[in-house]
PDB file of C-alpha atoms in Angstrom:
ATOM      1  CA  MET A 538      99.857  51.845  94.592  1.00 44.00           C
ATOM      2  CA  ARG A 539      96.783  53.275  96.276  1.00 46.00           C
ATOM      3  CA  THR A 540      97.649  55.883  98.891  1.00 48.00           C
ATOM      4  CA  LYS A 541      95.895  56.409 102.217  1.00 44.00           C
ATOM      5  CA  GLY A 542      94.583  59.715 100.909  1.00 46.00           C
ATOM      6  CA  SER A 543      93.041  58.113  97.841  1.00 45.00           C
ATOM      7  CA  PHE A 544      91.331  55.519 100.034  1.00 41.00           C
ATOM      8  CA  VAL A 545      89.789  58.251 102.179  1.00 44.00           C
ATOM      9  CA  LEU A 546      88.535  60.098  99.100  1.00 43.00           C
ATOM     10  CA  PHE A 547      87.051  56.875  97.704  1.00 44.00           C
ATOM     11  CA  PHE A 548      85.292  56.221 101.003  1.00 41.00           C
ATOM     12  CA  PHE A 549      83.750  59.647 101.323  1.00 43.00           C
ATOM     13  CA  PHE A 550      82.674  60.145  97.730  1.00 44.00           C
ATOM     14  CA  PHE A 551      81.403  56.675  96.925  1.00 45.00           C
ATOM     15  CA  ILE A 552      80.368  55.042 100.183  1.00 40.00           C
ATOM     16  CA  PHE A 553      78.575  58.047 101.635  1.00 48.00           C
ATOM     17  CA  PRO A 554      75.033  58.808 100.447  1.00 54.00           C
ATOM     18  CA  LEU A 555      74.799  60.590  97.100  1.00 52.00           C
ATOM     19  CA  ALA A 556      73.497  63.781  98.732  1.00 55.00           C
ATOM     20  CA  LEU A 557      76.855  64.230 100.429  1.00 63.00           C
ATOM     21  CA  ALA A 558      78.534  64.542  97.042  1.00 66.00           C
ATOM     22  CA  GLN A 559      77.609  68.224  97.263  1.00 87.00           C
ATOM     23  CA  LEU A 560      79.982  68.542 100.196  1.00 95.00           C
ATOM     24  CA  ARG A 561      83.641  68.801  99.293  1.00 94.00           C
ATOM     25  CA  PRO A 562      86.966  70.001 100.667  1.00 96.00           C
ATOM     26  CA  GLY A 563      87.602  73.648  99.871  1.00 96.00           C
ATOM     27  CA  PHE A 564      83.976  74.441  99.059  1.00 97.00           C
ATOM     28  CA  TYR A 565      84.702  78.154  99.628  1.00 98.00           C
ATOM     29  CA  GLY A 566      87.911  78.170  97.571  1.00 97.00           C
ATOM     30  CA  THR A 567      86.418  80.590  95.037  1.00 98.00           C
ATOM     31  CA  SER A 568      83.549  82.257  96.901  1.00 98.00           C
ATOM     32  CA  CYS A 569      85.534  82.986 100.076  1.00 98.00           C
ATOM     33  CA  PRO A 570      89.192  81.938  99.697  1.00 98.00           C
ATOM     34  CA  ARG A 571      90.249  83.046 103.186  1.00 98.00           C
ATOM     35  CA  ALA A 572      87.327  81.407 104.995  1.00 99.00           C
ATOM     36  CA  GLU A 573      89.214  78.508 106.550  1.00 98.00           C
ATOM     37  CA  SER A 574      92.217  80.633 107.521  1.00 98.00           C
ATOM     38  CA  ILE A 575      89.929  83.173 109.225  1.00 99.00           C
ATOM     39  CA  VAL A 576      88.312  80.387 111.243  1.00 99.00           C
ATOM     40  CA  SER A 577      91.705  78.933 112.126  1.00 98.00           C
ATOM     41  CA  ASP A 578      93.184  82.272 113.210  1.00 98.00           C
ATOM     42  CA  LEU A 579      90.290  83.089 115.533  1.00 99.00           C
ATOM     43  CA  VAL A 580      90.264  79.606 117.065  1.00 98.00           C
ATOM     44  CA  GLN A 581      94.013  79.915 117.673  1.00 98.00           C
ATOM     45  CA  LYS A 582      93.484  83.290 119.346  1.00 98.00           C
ATOM     46  CA  ARG A 583      90.779  81.876 121.608  1.00 98.00           C
ATOM     47  CA  PHE A 584      92.852  78.774 122.385  1.00 97.00           C
ATOM     48  CA  SER A 585      95.759  80.970 123.488  1.00 97.00           C
ATOM     49  CA  ALA A 586      93.461  82.571 126.058  1.00 97.00           C
ATOM     50  CA  ASP A 587      91.692  79.368 127.168  1.00 94.00           C
ATOM     51  CA  ASN A 588      92.754  75.942 125.954  1.00 91.00           C
ATOM     52  CA  SER A 589      89.545  74.354 127.223  1.00 91.00           C
ATOM     53  CA  VAL A 590      87.958  75.711 124.041  1.00 95.00           C
ATOM     54  CA  THR A 591      88.730  72.378 122.367  1.00 93.00           C
ATOM     55  CA  ALA A 592      86.536  70.374 124.728  1.00 90.00           C
ATOM     56  CA  ALA A 593      83.824  73.039 124.449  1.00 94.00           C
ATOM     57  CA  LEU A 594      83.738  72.964 120.645  1.00 96.00           C
ATOM     58  CA  LEU A 595      83.753  69.166 120.552  1.00 94.00           C
ATOM     59  CA  ARG A 596      80.726  69.208 122.828  1.00 93.00           C
ATOM     60  CA  MET A 597      78.942  71.840 120.741  1.00 96.00           C
ATOM     61  CA  HIS A 598      79.622  69.945 117.512  1.00 97.00           C
ATOM     62  CA  PHE A 599      78.338  66.654 118.957  1.00 95.00           C
ATOM     63  CA  HIS A 600      75.237  68.250 120.496  1.00 96.00           C
ATOM     64  CA  ASP A 601      74.435  69.959 117.209  1.00 98.00           C
ATOM     65  CA  CYS A 602      74.889  66.950 114.936  1.00 96.00           C
ATOM     66  CA  PHE A 603      73.072  64.445 117.158  1.00 95.00           C
ATOM     67  CA  VAL A 604      69.786  66.374 117.298  1.00 96.00           C
ATOM     68  CA  THR A 605      68.544  67.381 113.832  1.00 95.00           C
ATOM     69  CA  GLY A 606      71.842  66.951 112.043  1.00 96.00           C
ATOM     70  CA  CYS A 607      74.832  69.240 111.583  1.00 97.00           C
ATOM     71  CA  ASP A 608      72.792  72.331 110.756  1.00 98.00           C
ATOM     72  CA  ALA A 609      73.882  74.785 113.494  1.00 98.00           C
ATOM     73  CA  SER A 610      70.396  74.661 115.020  1.00 98.00           C
ATOM     74  CA  ILE A 611      72.096  74.676 118.431  1.00 98.00           C
ATOM     75  CA  LEU A 612      73.037  78.328 117.819  1.00 98.00           C
ATOM     76  CA  ILE A 613      69.477  79.590 117.354  1.00 97.00           C
ATOM     77  CA  ASP A 614      68.020  81.622 120.224  1.00 96.00           C
ATOM     78  CA  SER A 615      64.563  81.077 121.664  1.00 96.00           C
ATOM     79  CA  THR A 616      61.648  83.269 120.636  1.00 94.00           C
ATOM     80  CA  ASN A 617      58.425  84.212 122.402  1.00 93.00           C
ATOM     81  CA  GLN A 618      56.767  81.315 120.584  1.00 92.00           C
ATOM     82  CA  THR A 619      59.421  78.593 120.682  1.00 93.00           C
ATOM     83  CA  GLN A 620      62.082  77.391 123.078  1.00 96.00           C
ATOM     84  CA  SER A 621      65.221  76.521 121.137  1.00 98.00           C
ATOM     85  CA  GLU A 622      67.672  73.671 121.665  1.00 97.00           C
ATOM     86  CA  LYS A 623      69.738  75.975 123.874  1.00 96.00           C
ATOM     87  CA  GLU A 624      67.075  75.653 126.584  1.00 96.00           C
ATOM     88  CA  SER A 625      67.507  71.891 126.933  1.00 95.00           C
ATOM     89  CA  GLY A 626      69.068  70.710 130.172  1.00 91.00           C
ATOM     90  CA  ALA A 627      71.574  68.715 128.132  1.00 91.00           C
ATOM     91  CA  ASN A 628      72.803  71.932 126.507  1.00 93.00           C
ATOM     92  CA  GLN A 629      73.270  74.027 129.622  1.00 92.00           C
ATOM     93  CA  THR A 630      76.981  73.194 129.688  1.00 89.00           C
ATOM     94  CA  VAL A 631      77.524  73.981 126.002  1.00 95.00           C
ATOM     95  CA  ARG A 632      79.631  77.126 125.608  1.00 94.00           C
ATOM     96  CA  GLU A 633      81.782  79.136 123.182  1.00 97.00           C
ATOM     97  CA  PHE A 634      78.764  80.548 121.369  1.00 98.00           C
ATOM     98  CA  GLU A 635      80.576  83.885 121.489  1.00 98.00           C
ATOM     99  CA  LEU A 636      83.516  82.438 119.562  1.00 98.00           C
ATOM    100  CA  ILE A 637      81.238  81.195 116.783  1.00 98.00           C
ATOM    101  CA  ASP A 638      79.590  84.640 116.703  1.00 98.00           C
ATOM    102  CA  GLU A 639      83.010  86.297 116.422  1.00 98.00           C
ATOM    103  CA  ILE A 640      84.035  84.026 113.558  1.00 99.00           C
ATOM    104  CA  LYS A 641      80.733  84.580 111.775  1.00 99.00           C
ATOM    105  CA  LYS A 642      81.082  88.353 112.088  1.00 98.00           C
ATOM    106  CA  ALA A 643      84.572  88.224 110.578  1.00 98.00           C
ATOM    107  CA  LEU A 644      83.402  86.020 107.717  1.00 99.00           C
ATOM    108  CA  GLU A 645      80.416  88.246 106.984  1.00 98.00           C
ATOM    109  CA  ALA A 646      82.806  91.188 106.695  1.00 98.00           C
ATOM    110  CA  GLU A 647      84.998  89.162 104.314  1.00 98.00           C
ATOM    111  CA  CYS A 648      82.320  87.357 102.279  1.00 98.00           C
ATOM    112  CA  PRO A 649      78.714  88.328 103.101  1.00 98.00           C
ATOM    113  CA  SER A 650      76.089  85.563 103.164  1.00 97.00           C
ATOM    114  CA  THR A 651      78.531  82.901 102.003  1.00 98.00           C
ATOM    115  CA  VAL A 652      79.869  80.694 104.814  1.00 99.00           C
ATOM    116  CA  SER A 653      77.328  78.762 106.872  1.00 98.00           C
ATOM    117  CA  CYS A 654      77.332  78.583 110.649  1.00 99.00           C
ATOM    118  CA  ALA A 655      77.210  74.791 110.315  1.00 98.00           C
ATOM    119  CA  ASP A 656      80.524  74.826 108.466  1.00 99.00           C
ATOM    120  CA  ILE A 657      81.990  77.254 110.996  1.00 99.00           C
ATOM    121  CA  ILE A 658      81.269  74.866 113.885  1.00 99.00           C
ATOM    122  CA  THR A 659      82.732  71.939 111.957  1.00 98.00           C
ATOM    123  CA  LEU A 660      85.881  73.775 110.876  1.00 99.00           C
ATOM    124  CA  ALA A 661      86.449  75.399 114.265  1.00 99.00           C
ATOM    125  CA  THR A 662      86.186  72.027 116.010  1.00 97.00           C
ATOM    126  CA  ARG A 663      88.735  70.470 113.645  1.00 97.00           C
ATOM    127  CA  ASP A 664      91.146  73.364 114.221  1.00 98.00           C
ATOM    128  CA  ALA A 665      90.732  73.157 117.998  1.00 96.00           C
ATOM    129  CA  VAL A 666      91.421  69.406 117.956  1.00 92.00           C
ATOM    130  CA  THR A 667      94.654  70.038 116.071  1.00 92.00           C
ATOM    131  CA  LEU A 668      95.790  72.591 118.654  1.00 93.00           C
ATOM    132  CA  VAL A 669      95.788  69.978 121.437  1.00 87.00           C
ATOM    133  CA  GLY A 670      97.773  67.470 119.426  1.00 84.00           C
ATOM    134  CA  GLY A 671      94.914  65.684 117.734  1.00 84.00           C
ATOM    135  CA  PRO A 672      94.857  64.770 114.043  1.00 85.00           C
ATOM    136  CA  ARG A 673      94.316  67.418 111.385  1.00 90.00           C
ATOM    137  CA  TYR A 674      91.660  65.864 109.211  1.00 92.00           C
ATOM    138  CA  THR A 675      90.115  67.182 106.003  1.00 94.00           C
ATOM    139  CA  VAL A 676      86.685  68.728 106.527  1.00 95.00           C
ATOM    140  CA  LEU A 677      84.115  68.531 103.761  1.00 96.00           C
ATOM    141  CA  THR A 678      82.316  71.877 103.479  1.00 98.00           C
ATOM    142  CA  GLY A 679      79.177  73.184 101.828  1.00 97.00           C
ATOM    143  CA  ARG A 680      76.654  72.664 104.631  1.00 97.00           C
ATOM    144  CA  ARG A 681      73.633  74.929 104.927  1.00 97.00           C
ATOM    145  CA  ASP A 682      72.048  76.196 108.142  1.00 98.00           C
ATOM    146  CA  GLY A 683      68.808  74.874 109.563  1.00 98.00           C
ATOM    147  CA  LEU A 684      65.711  77.057 109.754  1.00 97.00           C
ATOM    148  CA  ARG A 685      64.369  75.854 113.091  1.00 95.00           C
ATOM    149  CA  SER A 686      65.439  74.872 116.585  1.00 97.00           C
ATOM    150  CA  ASN A 687      63.125  73.268 119.123  1.00 96.00           C
ATOM    151  CA  VAL A 688      63.934  72.104 122.628  1.00 96.00           C
ATOM    152  CA  ASP A 689      61.649  69.098 122.131  1.00 95.00           C
ATOM    153  CA  ASP A 690      63.993  67.741 119.462  1.00 95.00           C
ATOM    154  CA  VAL A 691      66.842  67.306 121.932  1.00 95.00           C
ATOM    155  CA  ASP A 692      67.233  63.666 122.948  1.00 90.00           C
ATOM    156  CA  LEU A 693      70.928  63.223 123.637  1.00 90.00           C
ATOM    157  CA  PRO A 694      72.448  60.179 125.374  1.00 85.00           C
ATOM    158  CA  GLY A 695      73.042  60.918 129.052  1.00 79.00           C
ATOM    159  CA  PRO A 696      75.983  59.920 131.254  1.00 73.00           C
ATOM    160  CA  GLN A 697      74.061  56.987 132.758  1.00 74.00           C
ATOM    161  CA  ILE A 698      73.320  55.316 129.425  1.00 82.00           C
ATOM    162  CA  SER A 699      74.368  51.683 129.041  1.00 83.00           C
ATOM    163  CA  VAL A 700      76.782  50.555 126.352  1.00 85.00           C
ATOM    164  CA  PRO A 701      74.087  48.662 124.380  1.00 90.00           C
ATOM    165  CA  ASP A 702      71.777  51.683 124.495  1.00 91.00           C
ATOM    166  CA  ALA A 703      74.622  53.981 123.454  1.00 90.00           C
ATOM    167  CA  GLN A 704      75.365  51.684 120.535  1.00 93.00           C
ATOM    168  CA  GLN A 705      71.752  51.953 119.408  1.00 93.00           C
ATOM    169  CA  VAL A 706      71.870  55.756 119.571  1.00 92.00           C
ATOM    170  CA  PHE A 707      75.039  55.920 117.494  1.00 93.00           C
ATOM    171  CA  GLN A 708      73.815  53.309 115.024  1.00 93.00           C
ATOM    172  CA  ALA A 709      70.655  55.363 114.482  1.00 93.00           C
ATOM    173  CA  LYS A 710      72.957  58.159 113.300  1.00 93.00           C
ATOM    174  CA  GLY A 711      74.806  55.842 110.941  1.00 93.00           C
ATOM    175  CA  LEU A 712      77.830  55.359 113.194  1.00 94.00           C
ATOM    176  CA  THR A 713      79.328  51.989 114.072  1.00 94.00           C
ATOM    177  CA  SER A 714      80.346  50.785 117.518  1.00 93.00           C
ATOM    178  CA  ASP A 715      84.001  51.282 116.583  1.00 90.00           C
ATOM    179  CA  GLU A 716      83.249  54.858 115.546  1.00 92.00           C
ATOM    180  CA  MET A 717      81.403  55.407 118.818  1.00 92.00           C
ATOM    181  CA  VAL A 718      84.511  54.318 120.731  1.00 86.00           C
ATOM    182  CA  SER A 719      86.707  56.530 118.559  1.00 84.00           C
ATOM    183  CA  LEU A 720      84.518  59.558 119.243  1.00 86.00           C
ATOM    184  CA  LEU A 721      84.758  58.887 122.973  1.00 77.00           C
ATOM    185  CA  GLY A 722      88.403  59.805 122.539  1.00 66.00           C
ATOM    186  CA  ALA A 723      87.244  63.414 122.425  1.00 69.00           C
ATOM    187  CA  HIS A 724      86.743  63.209 126.188  1.00 61.00           C
ATOM    188  CA  THR A 725      90.470  62.752 126.641  1.00 59.00           C
ATOM    189  CA  VAL A 726      90.832  66.559 126.492  1.00 59.00           C
ATOM    190  CA  GLY A 727      87.983  67.264 128.895  1.00 51.00           C
ATOM    191  CA  PHE A 728      86.733  65.935 132.204  1.00 55.00           C
ATOM    192  CA  ALA A 729      83.810  64.003 133.613  1.00 60.00           C
ATOM    193  CA  HIS A 730      81.753  65.507 136.412  1.00 63.00           C
ATOM    194  CA  CYS A 731      81.935  63.280 139.484  1.00 73.00           C
ATOM    195  CA  SER A 732      78.273  63.971 140.187  1.00 66.00           C
ATOM    196  CA  PHE A 733      77.380  61.931 137.106  1.00 63.00           C
ATOM    197  CA  PHE A 734      78.929  58.700 138.358  1.00 72.00           C
ATOM    198  CA  LYS A 735      79.720  59.072 142.075  1.00 75.00           C
ATOM    199  CA  ASP A 736      76.792  56.845 143.046  1.00 78.00           C
ATOM    200  CA  ARG A 737      78.445  54.007 141.141  1.00 80.00           C
ATOM    201  CA  LEU A 738      81.457  54.302 143.442  1.00 83.00           C
ATOM    202  CA  THR A 739      79.681  54.145 146.790  1.00 83.00           C
ATOM    203  CA  ASN A 740      75.945  53.514 146.564  1.00 83.00           C
ATOM    204  CA  PHE A 741      74.971  51.893 143.300  1.00 83.00           C
ATOM    205  CA  GLN A 742      71.175  51.727 142.992  1.00 81.00           C
ATOM    206  CA  GLY A 743      70.825  52.255 146.742  1.00 83.00           C
ATOM    207  CA  THR A 744      72.806  49.152 147.710  1.00 89.00           C
ATOM    208  CA  GLY A 745      75.470  51.007 149.686  1.00 84.00           C
ATOM    209  CA  LEU A 746      78.070  49.258 147.526  1.00 87.00           C
ATOM    210  CA  PRO A 747      79.965  50.104 144.326  1.00 85.00           C
ATOM    211  CA  ASP A 748      78.654  49.103 140.930  1.00 86.00           C
ATOM    212  CA  PRO A 749      79.687  45.427 140.591  1.00 88.00           C
ATOM    213  CA  THR A 750      80.276  45.834 136.860  1.00 85.00           C
ATOM    214  CA  MET A 751      83.064  48.400 137.362  1.00 83.00           C
ATOM    215  CA  ASN A 752      86.755  47.576 137.273  1.00 85.00           C
ATOM    216  CA  VAL A 753      87.703  46.985 140.920  1.00 84.00           C
ATOM    217  CA  THR A 754      91.059  48.742 140.564  1.00 87.00           C
ATOM    218  CA  LEU A 755      89.431  51.833 139.062  1.00 83.00           C
ATOM    219  CA  ILE A 756      86.967  52.420 141.912  1.00 82.00           C
ATOM    220  CA  PRO A 757      89.484  53.560 144.598  1.00 86.00           C
ATOM    221  CA  LYS A 758      91.264  55.784 142.074  1.00 83.00           C
ATOM    222  CA  LEU A 759      88.031  57.544 141.161  1.00 82.00           C
ATOM    223  CA  ARG A 760      87.063  57.865 144.819  1.00 82.00           C
ATOM    224  CA  ARG A 761      90.318  59.694 145.561  1.00 83.00           C
ATOM    225  CA  ILE A 762      89.801  62.015 142.609  1.00 77.00           C
ATOM    226  CA  CYS A 763      86.193  62.790 143.497  1.00 79.00           C
ATOM    227  CA  ASP A 764      87.050  63.392 147.145  1.00 75.00           C
ATOM    228  CA  ALA A 765      89.588  66.034 146.137  1.00 65.00           C
ATOM    229  CA  ALA A 766      88.617  69.669 146.597  1.00 43.00           C
ATOM    230  CA  SER A 767      88.843  70.523 142.902  1.00 49.00           C
ATOM    231  CA  THR A 768      86.882  67.529 141.667  1.00 43.00           C
ATOM    232  CA  ASP A 769      85.474  68.833 138.416  1.00 46.00           C
ATOM    233  CA  ASN A 770      88.004  71.500 137.541  1.00 47.00           C
ATOM    234  CA  PHE A 771      90.857  69.582 136.005  1.00 47.00           C
ATOM    235  CA  GLY A 772      91.589  67.347 133.082  1.00 52.00           C
ATOM    236  CA  PRO A 773      94.221  66.660 130.438  1.00 53.00           C
ATOM    237  CA  LYS A 774      94.949  69.447 127.970  1.00 56.00           C
ATOM    238  CA  THR A 775      96.205  67.253 125.138  1.00 57.00           C
ATOM    239  CA  PHE A 776      95.121  64.059 123.439  1.00 54.00           C
ATOM    240  CA  THR A 777      96.112  61.024 125.501  1.00 55.00           C
ATOM    241  CA  ALA A 778      98.040  58.863 123.060  1.00 53.00           C
ATOM    242  CA  ARG A 779      97.766  55.659 125.125  1.00 51.00           C
ATOM    243  CA  PHE A 780      93.978  55.734 124.933  1.00 47.00           C
ATOM    244  CA  PHE A 781      93.936  57.296 121.544  1.00 48.00           C
ATOM    245  CA  HIS A 782      96.513  55.501 119.427  1.00 52.00           C
ATOM    246  CA  PHE A 783      94.199  55.196 116.427  1.00 55.00           C
ATOM    247  CA  LEU A 784      94.139  58.830 115.298  1.00 68.00           C
ATOM    248  CA  ARG A 785      92.979  57.931 111.817  1.00 74.00           C
ATOM    249  CA  SER A 786      89.921  56.193 113.280  1.00 83.00           C
ATOM    250  CA  PHE A 787      89.040  59.305 115.263  1.00 87.00           C
ATOM    251  CA  ALA A 788      89.537  61.557 112.256  1.00 89.00           C
ATOM    252  CA  SER A 789      87.293  59.498 109.980  1.00 89.00           C
ATOM    253  CA  ALA A 790      84.655  59.212 112.729  1.00 92.00           C
ATOM    254  CA  MET A 791      84.676  62.993 113.224  1.00 94.00           C
ATOM    255  CA  VAL A 792      84.236  63.586 109.502  1.00 94.00           C
ATOM    256  CA  LYS A 793      81.402  61.068 109.365  1.00 94.00           C
ATOM    257  CA  MET A 794      79.678  62.620 112.387  1.00 95.00           C
ATOM    258  CA  GLY A 795      80.033  66.044 110.780  1.00 96.00           C
ATOM    259  CA  ASN A 796      78.049  64.792 107.799  1.00 95.00           C
ATOM    260  CA  ILE A 797      74.991  63.582 109.732  1.00 95.00           C
ATOM    261  CA  GLN A 798      71.757  64.835 108.127  1.00 95.00           C
ATOM    262  CA  VAL A 799      73.453  67.804 106.491  1.00 96.00           C
ATOM    263  CA  LEU A 800      71.526  70.375 104.481  1.00 96.00           C
ATOM    264  CA  VAL A 801      72.985  71.089 101.050  1.00 95.00           C
ATOM    265  CA  GLY A 802      72.062  72.754  97.777  1.00 93.00           C
ATOM    266  CA  ASN A 803      68.954  74.895  98.209  1.00 93.00           C
ATOM    267  CA  ALA A 804      67.917  73.397 101.552  1.00 95.00           C
ATOM    268  CA  GLY A 805      68.080  75.584 104.642  1.00 97.00           C
ATOM    269  CA  GLU A 806      69.828  78.940 104.463  1.00 98.00           C
ATOM    270  CA  ILE A 807      73.094  80.773 105.033  1.00 98.00           C
ATOM    271  CA  ARG A 808      72.551  82.742 108.227  1.00 96.00           C
ATOM    272  CA  GLN A 809      74.013  86.198 108.462  1.00 92.00           C
ATOM    273  CA  ASN A 810      74.448  86.022 112.227  1.00 88.00           C
TER     274      ASN A 810
END
């Protein structure tokens, strides 16, 4: 009888593009055997100090993969000649760069010039998801790091985007509508800034009325939340099972997102910092 695990392996190795065959679980098993445990230990340490690290890493991972692919270009600093992705308005709320730097430093001490920053982001995000009660999914490794980062490449979907437009954005990255919904489950461990949607509660498009397309029972609940003094400073700390009962769907969507436009083989580089 075919097991769930064998189905997942069949999906990833035969349905995915041939280039992704160079990615595999345990890519560093020989070249850096402790790589994944080092990442896990440092994420656990950071999580113990601040459990919002999960939401931060999910955001970083998404913002990296949805620009030029999962190549860690979001980590590159600007130069005198070029503004990097970090300078984009959409990336001003991305954080935990210091954690990735700390992990990279530890891995360079263990196995110089071996583990890519792109794999570090992907592994760290998976480990952080697990710490808040999310699924522990298998990460394919072997990504290489991108050589460039340009602010002009950043074109991420904003909070005001419509569902049809969001579907187009995700489909352009090879993700289905169901996978888009699954990935939205990541927001169950974070929070939405009231400033992004408050106009829909009271003055939609200057009408002085709520957005007529919103659920009428949701509007007063959101108004009460957004009128509270600590509007944007709270949110659930674990995965909400009622919203997120299809953990396998989320796990497979995360793996698929982590494989968007990856660099493998001799493409890109392995950054040292």
